[in-house]
């Protein structure tokens, strides 16, 4: 099941009128978004760059260490989720949506009840396997899923394309990152530009936000419920996606806290 057929390896050069970050004018998101980097992959073990869809959708799945990493991350997420739900039921203020909080004029902010978890994944093998393990653990824990038993694949969550460095040693990431700092539109060595990744990931957020905010009849949901949305993706894609949520220039992506393999992080929108 795929929510987009977009070829995300196109390099998008910006100009003065192009909107790079589709979240730049957004002040609020209904749903909560998280980035989950895939577990350690066989490409990580071999220390090679794997970004070509023709290869990476077939090869370079998770190592045994990577599978264990993902299970551990999923178990922790389940524990946190269940604790949050219990706090909401008890009337506490543990919900991320604002239970027990008030506005500046003292008005109480209604608690946003979590409806469950929506998992979207890159179609690369290492991401699909990560999503499958995560989904299995959440199902076993009885956590409601937007797409039961299977994560939704979206090609816009694929790894950034690294051009002629694909298949080469992972030390060449740094060669690309060194240029990223000066020019978020560069496509040296045929790599996908930083701004291309900003554009596709931020649009993915808006598309999923819209889809989840509508019921089967197409009407806006106004019952205060939210989904926790997990993007299962890759190192560079998630680093760059963070700049979209923070509304900072994509060229600074390497200065943000790094997402280690199988680590999960909430992406909070800067107002």
XYZ file of N, CA and C in Angstrom:
813
model
N 0.852 -1.190 0.000
C 0.000 0.000 0.000
C 0.883 1.234 0.000
N 0.757 2.086 -0.979
C 1.618 3.254 -1.084
C 0.782 4.509 -1.141
N 1.180 5.537 -0.365
C 0.412 6.773 -0.360
C 0.921 7.762 -1.396
N 1.978 7.400 -2.114
C 2.492 8.293 -3.145
C 3.289 7.511 -4.169
N 3.190 7.933 -5.415
C 3.990 7.315 -6.463
C 5.077 8.267 -6.939
N 5.359 9.285 -6.137
C 6.324 10.291 -6.512
C 7.718 9.708 -6.621
N 8.438 10.064 -7.670
C 9.848 9.697 -7.764
C 10.632 10.720 -6.975
N 11.107 10.321 -5.798
C 11.713 11.279 -4.898
C 13.193 11.496 -5.146
N 13.728 10.979 -6.220
C 15.130 11.212 -6.492
C 15.338 12.354 -7.478
N 14.276 13.104 -7.767
C 14.430 14.271 -8.611
C 15.056 15.381 -7.782
N 15.980 16.100 -8.338
C 16.613 17.206 -7.639
C 15.857 18.484 -7.960
N 15.386 19.166 -6.911
C 14.598 20.374 -7.091
C 15.428 21.598 -6.732
N 15.792 22.373 -7.715
C 16.517 23.600 -7.439
C 15.523 24.697 -7.121
N 15.877 25.533 -6.150
C 14.951 26.572 -5.705
C 15.202 27.861 -6.461
N 14.199 28.732 -6.441
C 14.391 30.090 -6.890
C 13.657 30.986 -5.906
N 13.591 32.256 -6.189
C 13.060 33.200 -5.212
C 11.587 32.987 -4.925
N 10.851 32.314 -5.807
C 9.417 32.149 -5.603
C 9.035 30.746 -5.149
N 9.997 29.843 -5.106
C 9.688 28.468 -4.744
C 9.571 28.320 -3.234
N 8.510 27.647 -2.786
C 8.367 27.338 -1.371
C 9.130 26.050 -1.115
N 10.205 26.138 -0.356
C 11.031 24.970 -0.086
C 10.423 24.136 1.036
N 10.137 24.804 2.158
C 9.574 24.120 3.322
C 8.072 24.314 3.352
N 7.324 23.261 3.089
C 5.865 23.363 3.056
C 5.244 23.555 4.445
N 6.068 23.467 5.476
C 5.578 23.701 6.841
C 5.862 25.121 7.317
N 6.509 25.918 6.484
C 6.978 27.235 6.925
C 5.861 28.149 7.408
N 4.668 28.030 6.802
C 3.563 28.903 7.206
C 2.538 28.191 8.090
N 2.827 26.951 8.449
C 1.917 26.168 9.297
C 2.245 26.450 10.758
N 1.235 26.770 11.543
C 1.460 27.090 12.951
C 1.031 25.977 13.895
N 0.271 25.007 13.375
C -0.217 23.944 14.251
C -0.497 22.684 13.435
N -0.127 21.546 14.002
C -0.465 20.249 13.423
C -1.373 19.512 14.401
N -2.410 18.890 13.884
C -3.337 18.154 14.744
C -2.681 16.905 15.309
N -1.944 16.206 14.471
C -1.382 14.915 14.862
C 0.063 15.060 15.316
N 0.543 14.064 16.039
C 1.910 14.071 16.553
C 2.800 13.259 15.613
N 3.933 13.814 15.248
C 4.822 13.175 14.285
C 6.138 12.761 14.936
N 6.586 11.566 14.554
C 7.833 11.007 15.070
C 8.684 10.505 13.913
N 9.990 10.568 14.085
C 10.905 9.957 13.143
C 11.548 8.739 13.788
N 11.522 7.618 13.081
C 12.176 6.392 13.539
C 13.199 5.985 12.487
N 14.461 6.068 12.842
C 15.483 5.619 11.897
C 15.532 4.094 11.911
N 15.752 3.507 10.751
C 15.834 2.047 10.659
C 16.934 1.504 11.568
N 16.831 0.226 11.937
C 17.876 -0.414 12.720
C 19.131 -0.617 11.889
N 20.175 -1.062 12.570
C 21.437 -1.301 11.863
C 21.195 -2.210 10.657
N 21.673 -1.775 9.502
C 21.454 -2.531 8.275
C 22.734 -3.230 7.838
N 22.584 -4.118 6.870
C 23.757 -4.794 6.321
C 24.659 -3.804 5.589
N 24.073 -2.730 5.072
C 24.889 -1.676 4.452
C 25.691 -0.944 5.514
N 25.082 -0.699 6.681
C 25.822 -0.084 7.786
C 27.007 -0.947 8.195
N 26.755 -2.250 8.285
C 27.815 -3.186 8.676
C 28.950 -3.178 7.648
N 28.584 -3.143 6.375
C 29.584 -3.146 5.298
C 30.213 -1.773 5.083
N 29.651 -0.753 5.754
C 30.134 0.630 5.655
C 30.074 1.144 4.221
N 28.928 0.896 3.582
C 28.720 1.400 2.224
C 27.459 2.258 2.170
N 27.386 3.085 1.167
C 26.221 3.938 0.932
C 25.214 3.167 0.092
N 23.989 3.090 0.570
C 22.945 2.358 -0.145
C 21.738 3.269 -0.340
N 21.649 3.906 -1.510
C 20.572 4.865 -1.747
C 19.878 4.693 -3.095
N 20.284 3.697 -3.853
C 19.685 3.446 -5.168
C 18.456 2.551 -4.992
N 17.255 3.050 -5.330
C 16.047 2.243 -5.142
C 16.103 0.882 -5.828
N 16.783 0.800 -6.966
C 16.858 -0.466 -7.688
C 17.576 -1.533 -6.872
N 18.432 -1.100 -5.975
C 19.179 -2.024 -5.122
C 18.584 -2.077 -3.720
N 18.334 -0.916 -3.154
C 17.982 -0.823 -1.730
C 16.578 -1.308 -1.399
N 15.720 -1.417 -2.412
C 14.387 -1.979 -2.156
C 14.427 -3.505 -2.149
N 15.578 -4.066 -2.508
C 15.734 -5.523 -2.574
C 16.770 -6.013 -1.565
N 17.896 -5.305 -1.500
C 19.024 -5.738 -0.663
C 19.169 -4.861 0.574
N 20.181 -5.188 1.376
C 20.605 -4.392 2.520
C 19.527 -4.248 3.591
N 18.962 -5.385 3.981
C 18.016 -5.388 5.092
C 18.721 -5.239 6.431
N 18.022 -5.542 7.509
C 18.576 -5.378 8.844
C 19.528 -6.510 9.217
N 20.539 -6.170 9.981
C 21.392 -7.175 10.603
C 20.651 -7.721 11.821
N 21.165 -8.783 12.427
C 20.547 -9.302 13.651
C 20.603 -8.273 14.763
N 21.693 -7.521 14.811
C 21.793 -6.433 15.794
C 20.706 -5.399 15.531
N 20.512 -5.071 14.262
C 19.490 -4.086 13.899
C 18.095 -4.524 14.296
N 17.786 -5.803 14.096
C 16.473 -6.315 14.481
C 16.258 -6.197 15.981
N 17.300 -6.514 16.746
C 17.202 -6.407 18.207
C 17.042 -4.947 18.629
N 17.736 -4.044 17.947
C 17.612 -2.620 18.249
C 16.173 -2.144 18.069
N 15.560 -2.568 16.976
C 14.193 -2.129 16.680
C 13.212 -2.685 17.706
N 13.368 -3.948 18.064
C 12.483 -4.535 19.082
C 12.576 -3.766 20.396
N 13.783 -3.425 20.787
C 13.986 -2.677 22.023
C 13.316 -1.307 21.947
N 13.471 -0.633 20.815
C 12.851 0.680 20.627
C 11.327 0.573 20.664
N 10.796 -0.484 20.040
C 9.344 -0.685 20.006
C 8.793 -0.976 21.399
N 9.487 -1.797 22.155
C 9.047 -2.127 23.507
C 9.000 -0.863 24.371
N 10.011 -0.005 24.224
C 10.037 1.244 24.986
C 8.879 2.157 24.572
N 8.627 2.213 23.262
C 7.515 3.040 22.792
C 6.194 2.538 23.351
N 5.995 1.223 23.339
C 4.753 0.639 23.873
C 4.575 0.990 25.336
N 5.645 0.914 26.096
C 5.580 1.238 27.518
C 5.207 2.697 27.728
N 5.839 3.586 26.969
C 5.547 5.017 27.085
C 4.110 5.318 26.668
N 3.669 4.676 25.607
C 2.306 4.883 25.096
C 1.280 4.461 26.147
N 1.465 3.285 26.699
C 0.510 2.764 27.677
C 0.504 3.597 28.952
N 1.669 4.086 29.343
C 1.737 4.953 30.519
C 0.991 6.256 30.282
N 1.166 6.812 29.095
C 0.471 8.047 28.741
C -1.043 7.851 28.729
N -1.468 6.731 28.147
C -2.904 6.455 28.108
C -3.475 6.298 29.516
N -2.735 5.647 30.385
C -3.192 5.457 31.761
C -3.295 6.792 32.483
N -2.335 7.658 32.256
C -2.361 8.981 32.881
C -3.572 9.776 32.421
N -3.902 9.668 31.139
C -5.074 10.372 30.628
C -6.348 9.833 31.253
N -6.429 8.509 31.375
C -7.606 7.889 31.986
C -7.749 8.281 33.449
N -6.622 8.476 34.111
C -6.638 8.854 35.525
C -6.854 10.342 35.716
N -6.916 11.084 34.593
C -7.161 12.521 34.694
C -5.919 13.326 34.946
N -4.732 12.693 34.718
C -3.488 13.408 34.930
C -3.149 14.266 33.739
N -1.974 14.872 33.799
C -1.558 15.751 32.705
C -0.424 15.144 31.909
N -0.391 13.812 31.810
C 0.709 13.162 31.108
C 0.557 13.125 29.622
N -0.640 13.504 29.066
C -0.811 13.433 27.618
C -0.021 14.490 26.901
N 0.552 14.140 25.768
C 1.318 15.090 24.984
C 0.431 16.198 24.437
N -0.877 15.929 24.317
C -1.751 16.895 23.690
C -2.168 18.028 24.590
N -1.932 17.974 25.923
C -2.207 19.134 26.741
C -3.185 18.923 27.849
N -3.505 17.692 28.269
C -4.411 17.482 29.376
C -3.918 18.193 30.613
N -4.785 18.986 31.272
C -4.412 19.690 32.475
C -3.746 21.024 32.209
N -3.497 21.393 30.953
C -2.857 22.651 30.623
C -3.907 23.733 30.444
N -3.467 24.991 30.552
C -4.380 26.118 30.379
C -3.756 27.135 29.447
N -4.620 27.986 28.852
C -4.142 29.079 28.023
C -3.716 30.224 28.921
N -3.202 31.283 28.309
C -2.732 32.422 29.090
C -3.851 33.107 29.870
N -5.111 32.961 29.396
C -6.228 33.580 30.126
C -6.869 32.620 31.126
N -6.238 31.445 31.325
C -6.736 30.515 32.332
C -7.717 29.487 31.821
N -8.045 29.539 30.516
C -8.975 28.568 29.956
C -8.301 27.210 29.844
N -8.981 26.169 30.308
C -8.396 24.839 30.258
C -8.373 24.325 28.824
N -7.244 23.743 28.430
C -7.106 23.163 27.095
C -7.602 21.731 27.137
N -8.581 21.384 26.319
C -9.112 20.017 26.348
C -8.023 18.987 26.034
N -8.100 17.850 26.687
C -7.154 16.772 26.435
C -7.384 16.187 25.052
N -6.310 16.013 24.303
C -6.415 15.380 22.994
C -6.172 13.889 23.180
N -7.193 13.121 22.937
C -7.113 11.681 23.142
C -6.422 11.030 21.959
N -5.469 10.169 22.249
C -4.747 9.481 21.181
C -5.577 8.332 20.642
N -5.767 8.342 19.334
C -6.581 7.328 18.674
C -5.783 6.060 18.380
N -4.472 6.189 18.308
C -3.617 5.054 17.992
C -2.392 5.523 17.236
N -1.758 4.606 16.515
C -0.500 4.886 15.841
C -0.621 4.616 14.342
N -0.141 5.563 13.560
C -0.103 5.412 12.101
C 1.359 5.322 11.679
N 1.745 4.208 11.090
C 3.136 3.984 10.712
C 3.292 4.067 9.198
N 4.159 4.971 8.772
C 4.487 5.139 7.361
C 5.971 4.834 7.192
N 6.312 4.158 6.109
C 7.691 3.736 5.942
C 8.226 3.939 4.531
N 9.501 4.192 4.455
C 10.234 4.102 3.189
C 10.079 2.680 2.662
N 10.165 2.533 1.342
C 10.055 1.184 0.779
C 11.410 0.482 0.659
N 12.469 1.085 1.177
C 13.757 0.413 1.204
C 13.684 -0.764 2.177
N 14.392 -1.830 1.882
C 14.284 -3.060 2.655
C 14.536 -2.839 4.141
N 15.566 -2.099 4.477
C 15.901 -1.893 5.891
C 14.814 -1.136 6.637
N 14.137 -0.242 5.938
C 13.042 0.502 6.564
C 11.791 -0.371 6.683
N 11.481 -1.111 5.622
C 10.309 -2.002 5.667
C 10.440 -3.027 6.792
N 11.635 -3.602 6.939
C 11.838 -4.591 7.997
C 11.726 -3.947 9.380
N 12.220 -2.734 9.507
C 12.085 -1.997 10.765
C 10.612 -1.756 11.078
N 9.862 -1.300 10.076
C 8.439 -1.023 10.268
C 7.666 -2.287 10.618
N 8.037 -3.399 10.000
C 7.342 -4.663 10.258
C 7.549 -5.114 11.708
N 8.763 -5.001 12.206
C 9.033 -5.380 13.589
C 8.293 -4.453 14.546
N 8.351 -3.162 14.261
C 7.682 -2.178 15.118
C 6.177 -2.433 15.143
N 5.608 -2.677 13.971
C 4.177 -2.952 13.864
C 3.799 -4.200 14.638
N 4.603 -5.240 14.533
C 4.338 -6.494 15.233
C 4.330 -6.302 16.749
N 5.281 -5.531 17.252
C 5.358 -5.295 18.694
C 4.162 -4.479 19.184
N 3.751 -3.477 18.398
C 2.603 -2.656 18.794
C 1.322 -3.472 18.754
N 1.205 -4.329 17.753
C 0.029 -5.201 17.660
C -0.046 -6.134 18.857
N 1.093 -6.713 19.228
C 1.135 -7.624 20.375
C 0.781 -6.911 21.675
N 1.085 -5.621 21.733
C 0.793 -4.840 22.932
C -0.638 -4.307 22.945
N -1.381 -4.570 21.864
C -2.774 -4.129 21.806
C -2.949 -2.667 21.483
N -1.945 -2.045 20.892
C -2.038 -0.624 20.536
C -2.731 -0.490 19.181
N -3.775 0.324 19.095
C -4.515 0.472 17.829
C -3.627 1.041 16.722
N -3.763 0.475 15.533
C -2.989 0.923 14.385
C -3.915 1.434 13.286
N -3.503 2.518 12.669
C -4.278 3.078 11.561
C -4.357 2.094 10.405
N -3.240 1.419 10.153
C -3.191 0.379 9.120
C -2.794 -0.925 9.804
N -3.755 -1.708 10.250
C -3.464 -2.920 11.015
C -2.561 -3.888 10.262
N -1.582 -4.402 10.975
C -0.707 -5.477 10.503
C 0.353 -5.070 9.489
N 0.212 -3.897 8.886
C 1.197 -3.520 7.863
C 1.354 -2.003 7.787
N 2.611 -1.563 7.797
C 2.879 -0.139 7.656
C 2.565 0.316 6.231
N 2.308 1.600 6.073
C 2.004 2.171 4.765
C 3.300 2.658 4.121
N 3.589 2.173 2.940
C 4.815 2.565 2.252
C 4.619 3.891 1.508
N 5.624 4.742 1.610
C 5.603 6.018 0.902
C 7.011 6.279 0.374
N 7.163 6.353 -0.923
C 8.487 6.508 -1.518
C 9.136 7.843 -1.165
N 8.342 8.793 -0.705
C 8.911 10.091 -0.321
C 9.736 10.002 0.955
N 9.679 8.854 1.627
C 10.490 8.641 2.829
C 11.781 7.884 2.522
N 12.038 7.626 1.256
C 13.279 6.960 0.866
C 14.506 7.775 1.286
N 15.636 7.055 1.368
C 16.883 7.745 1.662
C 17.187 8.762 0.577
N 17.853 9.807 0.981
C 18.373 10.788 0.031
C 19.263 10.058 -0.974
N 19.147 10.422 -2.229
C 19.947 9.756 -3.262
C 21.355 10.352 -3.285
N 22.372 9.490 -3.225
C 23.753 9.956 -3.143
C 24.528 9.789 -4.445
N 23.813 9.689 -5.558
C 24.433 9.743 -6.867
C 25.566 8.758 -7.070
N 26.684 9.249 -7.579
C 27.801 8.373 -7.920
C 28.494 7.787 -6.702
N 28.180 8.287 -5.526
C 28.736 7.696 -4.300
C 27.973 6.441 -3.895
N 26.831 6.184 -4.503
C 26.070 4.992 -4.139
C 26.905 3.731 -4.345
N 26.940 2.888 -3.327
C 27.739 1.675 -3.380
C 29.165 1.873 -2.910
N 29.559 3.147 -2.725
C 30.903 3.455 -2.254
C 30.973 3.464 -0.737
N 32.140 3.756 -0.222
C 32.338 3.775 1.218
C 31.572 4.901 1.896
N 31.098 4.632 3.129
C 30.271 5.632 3.803
C 31.055 6.856 4.271
N 32.386 6.834 4.106
C 33.172 8.033 4.424
C 32.836 9.177 3.469
N 32.229 8.851 2.334
C 31.902 9.883 1.354
C 30.639 10.673 1.708
N 29.920 10.223 2.728
C 28.828 11.062 3.228
C 29.366 12.444 3.585
N 30.507 12.443 4.250
C 31.069 13.713 4.713
C 31.402 14.647 3.559
N 31.814 14.085 2.424
C 32.084 14.921 1.252
C 30.836 15.688 0.841
N 29.700 15.001 0.879
C 28.426 15.633 0.514
C 28.014 16.640 1.573
N 28.123 16.245 2.823
C 27.709 17.137 3.914
C 28.532 18.420 3.960
N 29.785 18.325 3.606
C 30.623 19.531 3.594
C 30.077 20.568 2.624
N 29.540 20.115 1.499
C 28.955 21.045 0.526
C 27.559 21.490 0.946
N 26.834 20.606 1.657
C 25.491 20.960 2.136
C 25.518 22.241 2.953
N 26.561 22.406 3.759
C 26.647 23.553 4.668
C 26.687 24.878 3.916
N 27.173 24.852 2.695
C 27.292 26.074 1.907
C 26.162 26.253 0.904
N 25.606 25.138 0.440
C 24.593 25.235 -0.614
C 23.572 24.102 -0.498
N 22.368 24.385 0.002
C 21.353 23.336 0.148
C 20.744 22.894 -1.176
N 21.161 23.558 -2.276
C 20.651 23.187 -3.594
C 21.673 22.413 -4.425
N 22.855 22.149 -3.865
C 23.887 21.516 -4.677
C 23.519 20.074 -5.024
N 23.942 19.667 -6.209
C 23.705 18.296 -6.685
C 25.007 17.679 -7.167
N 26.098 18.087 -6.536
C 27.411 17.553 -6.896
C 27.406 16.030 -6.824
N 28.083 15.377 -7.751
C 28.142 13.915 -7.868
C 26.774 13.284 -8.156
N 25.805 14.114 -8.558
C 24.476 13.597 -8.856
C 23.635 13.320 -7.628
N 24.008 13.906 -6.479
C 23.233 13.673 -5.256
C 21.946 14.485 -5.275
N 20.985 14.017 -4.505
C 19.758 14.784 -4.323
C 20.055 15.950 -3.391
N 19.561 17.119 -3.734
C 19.841 18.293 -2.912
C 19.106 18.240 -1.581
N 19.642 18.966 -0.612
C 18.993 19.088 0.693
C 17.587 19.647 0.536
N 17.444 20.692 -0.273
C 16.131 21.320 -0.410
C 15.112 20.417 -1.083
N 15.576 19.513 -1.950
C 14.663 18.528 -2.517
C 14.077 17.655 -1.417
N 14.926 17.259 -0.465
C 14.457 16.429 0.642
C 13.518 17.219 1.550
N 13.850 18.484 1.798
C 12.969 19.337 2.602
C 11.586 19.413 1.972
N 11.553 19.610 0.669
C 10.279 19.763 -0.036
C 9.443 18.492 0.027
N 10.048 17.346 -0.253
C 9.261 16.108 -0.304
C 8.826 15.645 1.079
N 9.672 15.820 2.091
C 9.277 15.365 3.428
C 8.233 16.289 4.054
N 8.379 17.580 3.854
C 7.396 18.507 4.434
C 6.041 18.360 3.748
N 6.032 18.064 2.451
C 4.758 17.828 1.774
C 4.130 16.529 2.253
N 4.951 15.529 2.545
C 4.441 14.275 3.084
C 3.724 14.508 4.401
N 4.296 15.344 5.252
C 3.661 15.673 6.528
C 2.284 16.279 6.294
N 2.197 17.251 5.396
C 0.908 17.905 5.138
C -0.114 16.936 4.564
N 0.308 16.077 3.664
C -0.607 15.120 3.046
C -1.152 14.131 4.073
N -0.289 13.655 4.951
C -0.721 12.697 5.972
C -1.556 13.387 7.038
N -1.172 14.594 7.400
C -1.975 15.382 8.349
C -3.405 15.525 7.824
N -3.533 15.818 6.545
C -4.861 15.990 5.952
C -5.616 14.664 5.903
N -4.940 13.605 5.491
C -5.599 12.303 5.364
C -6.106 11.791 6.709
N -5.303 11.949 7.744
C -5.683 11.437 9.061
C -6.718 12.307 9.755
N -6.885 13.516 9.279
C -7.849 14.427 9.892
C -9.238 14.294 9.282
N -9.387 13.327 8.403
C -10.679 13.085 7.773
C -11.115 11.653 8.022
N -12.401 11.463 8.241
C -12.912 10.110 8.441
C -13.250 9.494 7.089
N -13.803 8.303 7.082
C -14.083 7.602 5.825
C -15.066 8.359 4.947
N -15.864 9.231 5.546
C -16.817 9.989 4.770
C -16.261 11.281 4.224
N -14.985 11.550 4.584
C -14.345 12.744 4.055
C -14.590 13.988 4.872
N -15.216 13.848 6.045
C -15.486 15.015 6.879
C -14.359 15.213 7.879
N -14.110 16.470 8.222
C -13.088 16.763 9.217
C -13.489 16.185 10.566
N -12.530 15.573 11.225
C -12.786 15.060 12.572
C -12.641 16.200 13.568
N -13.606 16.343 14.462
C -13.558 17.400 15.458
C -13.816 16.825 16.843
N -13.404 15.572 17.040
C -13.667 14.932 18.318
C -12.465 14.969 19.243
N -11.429 15.747 18.873
C -10.280 15.908 19.744
C -9.307 14.758 19.713
N -9.502 13.803 18.813
C -8.595 12.662 18.763
C -7.423 12.936 17.820
N -6.310 12.327 18.141
C -5.117 12.492 17.322
C -4.470 11.131 17.080
N -3.687 11.065 16.031
C -2.868 9.892 15.759
C -1.418 10.221 16.053
N -0.695 9.249 16.554
C 0.755 9.361 16.624
C 1.285 8.798 15.310
N 1.936 9.637 14.543
C 2.412 9.259 13.217
C 3.905 8.982 13.284
N 4.303 7.790 12.876
C 5.715 7.422 12.893
C 6.216 7.271 11.458
N 7.236 8.056 11.130
C 7.916 7.931 9.843
C 9.127 7.021 10.028
N 9.103 5.861 9.394
C 10.261 4.967 9.431
C 11.105 5.291 8.204
N 12.273 5.835 8.453
C 13.067 6.327 7.325
C 14.560 6.207 7.618
N 15.331 7.138 7.071
C 16.784 7.005 7.010
C 17.476 8.216 7.620
N 18.776 8.049 7.868
C 19.529 9.077 8.561
C 19.411 10.465 7.966
N 19.800 10.638 6.703
C 19.784 11.973 6.118
C 18.368 12.510 5.961
N 17.454 11.660 5.554
C 16.068 12.111 5.362
C 15.484 12.655 6.666
N 15.706 11.942 7.760
C 15.148 12.376 9.040
C 15.884 13.596 9.594
N 17.205 13.650 9.399
C 17.946 14.841 9.828
C 17.411 16.077 9.116
N 17.203 15.947 7.814
C 16.732 17.084 7.026
C 15.280 17.396 7.331
N 14.456 16.367 7.552
C 13.049 16.596 7.908
C 12.938 17.402 9.199
N 13.873 17.185 10.101
C 13.845 17.949 11.349
C 13.968 19.450 11.098
N 14.749 19.832 10.081
C 14.895 21.258 9.792
C 13.573 21.858 9.327
N 12.756 21.033 8.659
C 11.444 21.524 8.219
C 10.546 21.800 9.418
N 10.541 20.880 10.388
C 9.729 21.089 11.593
C 10.242 22.275 12.413
N 11.549 22.443 12.451
C 12.146 23.530 13.234
C 12.141 24.851 12.477
N 11.818 24.797 11.178
C 11.750 25.969 10.317
C 13.097 26.688 10.250
N 14.150 25.898 10.082
C 15.485 26.453 9.898
C 16.012 26.014 8.539
N 17.051 26.668 8.084
C 17.632 26.360 6.783
C 18.128 24.917 6.754
N 17.784 24.208 5.680
C 18.170 22.811 5.568
C 19.665 22.575 5.605
N 20.439 23.586 5.291
C 21.896 23.401 5.249
C 22.484 23.091 6.632
N 21.732 23.335 7.712
C 22.248 23.104 9.066
C 21.880 21.714 9.584
N 21.397 20.834 8.723
C 20.862 19.553 9.193
C 21.853 18.731 9.997
N 23.133 18.821 9.684
C 24.114 18.017 10.415
C 24.420 18.586 11.796
N 23.977 19.801 12.067
C 24.212 20.394 13.387
C 23.145 19.980 14.397
N 22.053 19.365 13.924
C 20.986 18.925 14.821
C 21.363 17.588 15.457
N 20.721 17.287 16.586
C 21.004 16.038 17.279
C 20.826 14.863 16.316
N 21.824 14.007 16.287
C 21.839 12.895 15.342
C 20.901 11.779 15.790
N 20.210 11.178 14.837
C 19.354 10.023 15.111
C 20.168 8.752 14.884
N 20.455 8.036 15.951
C 21.176 6.777 15.828
C 20.236 5.706 15.267
N 20.787 4.584 14.845
C 19.957 3.516 14.293
C 18.911 3.064 15.308
N 17.689 2.895 14.838
C 16.526 2.445 15.615
C 16.097 3.429 16.693
N 16.585 4.657 16.630
C 16.144 5.648 17.615
C 14.890 6.358 17.122
N 14.040 6.695 18.082
C 12.749 7.327 17.800
C 12.746 8.711 18.429
N 12.263 9.693 17.693
C 12.226 11.059 18.208
C 10.963 11.759 17.755
N 10.331 12.481 18.671
C 9.172 13.283 18.276
C 9.653 14.533 17.567
N 8.995 14.864 16.460
C 9.291 16.068 15.712
C 8.223 17.116 16.055
N 8.607 18.132 16.772
C 7.666 19.149 17.220
C 7.758 20.366 16.311
N 6.627 20.831 15.826
C 6.594 21.956 14.898
C 6.881 23.265 15.626
N 7.844 24.004 15.104
C 8.119 25.338 15.611
C 7.019 26.275 15.140
N 6.431 27.020 16.056
C 5.332 27.925 15.678
C 5.863 29.168 14.979
